[in-house]
Amino acid sequence: MNRLLPALTAALAAALLALGPGAGPARADDPGTPAAPGPQQSAPAAPSSAPAAQPAGGTPAQPQQPGSAQTFGIQPATDGQPDTRGAFTYSATPGATLKDQVAVANYSDQPLTLQLYAADAFNTDTGGYDVLAAGKPSSQAGSWLRTGTDQLTLPAHSQQVFPFTLAVPADASPGDHPAGIVVALRRDTKDAKGNTVTVDQRVGARVNLRVSGDLRADLRVEDVRTVYHPSVNPIDSGHTTISYTVRNAGNVRLAGRQAVRVTNAFGTLATSAGSPDLQELLPGNTVRYHLEVSGAYPTLWSTAGITVDPLAVAGDRDPKLSSSTEKHRFASIPWALLAVLVPALALAEFAPRRRRPAPGGGGVGAAPGADPDAAPGAGAGVAPAAGAAPAAVVTGGAALALLLLALTAAGLAGGPRAVADAPAASPAASAPAASAPAAPVVAVPGLPGTLAFDYPTGHDDDPVDLLTSGPCPHPTVDYLTVRITGAGFPAEGAPLNGTAAASIYHVAANGGYVLPLATTLRTVATGHGVTELHGPYTLTASCRGRVNPASVLDFTGVLNFDTPTTWQTASVAPDGVIHAANAEPAPGPAAALRSAPVAARPAPASGTPTAAWVAMGLGALLLGWIGLPHLRGRRRGAGAAAAAGTEADA
């Protein structure tokens, strides 16, 4: 028992080491739940109702007539008539004064008394577009806009156009100042218990004001936090919860696409397929994300990488920003595997053993009960060396541990199949792909043997996901590797991914594999002395044997670098095959943007976790605990044998 605790602790350490918006009016419809503006409407997505115990001030709501619907809307207007603009969009200099018109309509069968006001816009916790509620003070464009009236009464089935003025202060800062013009209806109603509550219906039109000057585009990833959740299956990868914040640190509105990945100590890569694209992040605003990633087996520690590629919102030019990437190391310990190994080592330690009698061959000095069939003189009269049995016990336990580790490694070779994780809302997403039914094959552009990319354009430091046009000839035993060839690279190509079993990659709907590249094109180019990428480059994914490097099937795709940092391709995967795709913002004329200077940022919370250092130290102690008694026992045995030989000669 005195050795049990060190044995279990050291076994744990050894196991860890071995695992190495469209034009048109915005409307609010009632009864029940008022309609909120959709993604393509011109109104900000403000909360459509806000129940409160008491009215928050303003005009008392009119009692709703039974069976009547209260529907109203707002949209830009010109010359006294509604127009087709989807939002109020302006470019102005400090000190300028802008005049425009807004139309408010009552579509219901009864007169309505509405509030009309302007307020600053902001992003909600989930990234939605909202404006401040009535009564909350605005400090930007919402406070610069005057509608001339804050209350209006409209007859049934009528509309009215109201002028407003937007006065930009002389000291207004450059950049975007988003706001909204809101029309609201307050009314009293009864809840299920008969209590009187006030419902605030709101609908509005967006105001996008850009003040001329030094425009800065700067999108950052901050406050990355990771939590590893182990599986009860010893050979399953478990999953990792990754939380992070995206901040718009510039002064212009930005969109973006994201990639969230986890890499373990052996380089196995898992990508989250539920990374939502940024639709519109306002200056100074943040949005928090929580994503699940599975498919990278725990190896003491792993690294989470979050990459955000900034994009222009509709109507702006591409900011040409480099991707923002943050990496975060975290502990990932295979507790289920250890729960199997530790009891096995304990059994090996205390299992009964039968000792062989000392050989004597019946010769001179043979011990009583010696085996008469033993070779004569083989260690005659020599008792078992002290420490030999403990050494055998330890060696047996270590051998069992190594055997279990080998079996586990063999299981891992065909183990975790789900490399690309699905959104957390889907419980089946975290299950290994091997247990799911085969996905139906759908048409993908190109013949078998082609590669498709997740986006038609990108930067040299963007994360890239590839889609093969089909599976390898022998999916259960083939391995995959990806390389790039072109100007500046060796003729045989430069590796983009390590050689990995095809079975670990996510199988897409077309039957092909989703291959997330382990590194960016810029990193690979720099590592091979390529200072500038230009012209066409061919990416090849090859199916091959585990040992035999000969390719049995190649999938190829071409990227063309029209500038040293940007590429385009004609081979793009259909929407939703690699991951859920969102509409790309259309570029348009706008003031030129410049990338914000890269400021010194605090180092990410990374480095080898303390638990990993402790485990490695315990592993070193294990080696000493196993090796030293064994060496001492052999030395004592050799000395005793030499002494016995001397006596026999005498």
Tab-separated table of C-alpha atoms in Angstrom, residues 123 216-224 244-256 258 278 280-289 306 308-310 321-322 324-326 596 601-602:
chain	number	residue	atom	x	y	z
A	123	ASN	CA	-25.449	46.378	-31.007
A	216	ARG	CA	-10.061	53.734	-39.181
A	217	ALA	CA	-11.125	50.114	-39.586
A	218	ASP	CA	-10.057	47.924	-36.668
A	219	LEU	CA	-11.683	44.628	-35.620
A	220	ARG	CA	-10.273	42.716	-32.655
A	221	VAL	CA	-10.751	39.418	-30.834
A	222	GLU	CA	-10.555	39.760	-27.054
A	223	ASP	CA	-11.172	37.918	-23.778
A	224	VAL	CA	-10.856	34.355	-25.067
A	244	TYR	CA	-14.682	35.279	-26.925
A	245	THR	CA	-15.528	38.905	-27.666
A	246	VAL	CA	-15.236	40.681	-31.011
A	247	ARG	CA	-14.714	44.436	-30.645
A	248	ASN	CA	-14.956	47.132	-33.286
A	249	ALA	CA	-12.107	49.351	-32.109
A	250	GLY	CA	-12.247	51.567	-35.215
A	251	ASN	CA	-14.676	54.302	-36.200
A	252	VAL	CA	-16.504	52.688	-39.126
A	253	ARG	CA	-19.109	49.930	-39.315
A	254	LEU	CA	-17.670	46.526	-40.158
A	255	ALA	CA	-18.858	43.040	-41.027
A	256	GLY	CA	-16.713	39.918	-40.925
A	258	GLN	CA	-15.075	33.968	-38.419
A	278	LEU	CA	-20.630	39.327	-38.300
A	280	GLU	CA	-22.755	44.754	-38.857
A	281	LEU	CA	-20.705	45.708	-35.813
A	282	LEU	CA	-20.964	49.392	-34.953
A	283	PRO	CA	-17.961	51.484	-33.835
A	284	GLY	CA	-17.113	50.973	-30.181
A	285	ASN	CA	-19.496	48.021	-29.839
A	286	THR	CA	-18.800	44.412	-28.920
A	287	VAL	CA	-20.502	41.071	-29.362
A	288	ARG	CA	-19.865	37.944	-27.311
A	289	TYR	CA	-19.827	34.441	-28.820
A	306	ILE	CA	-10.143	32.425	-33.247
A	308	VAL	CA	-11.986	37.149	-37.706
A	309	ASP	CA	-11.637	38.414	-41.264
A	310	PRO	CA	-12.995	42.006	-41.462
A	321	LEU	CA	-7.673	44.588	-43.240
A	322	SER	CA	-5.546	41.674	-42.123
A	324	SER	CA	-7.421	39.331	-36.389
A	325	THR	CA	-6.315	36.099	-34.726
A	326	GLU	CA	-6.060	35.218	-31.064
A	596	ALA	CA	-5.777	51.001	-37.994
A	601	ARG	CA	-1.903	44.254	-27.228
A	602	PRO	CA	-1.612	42.288	-24.030
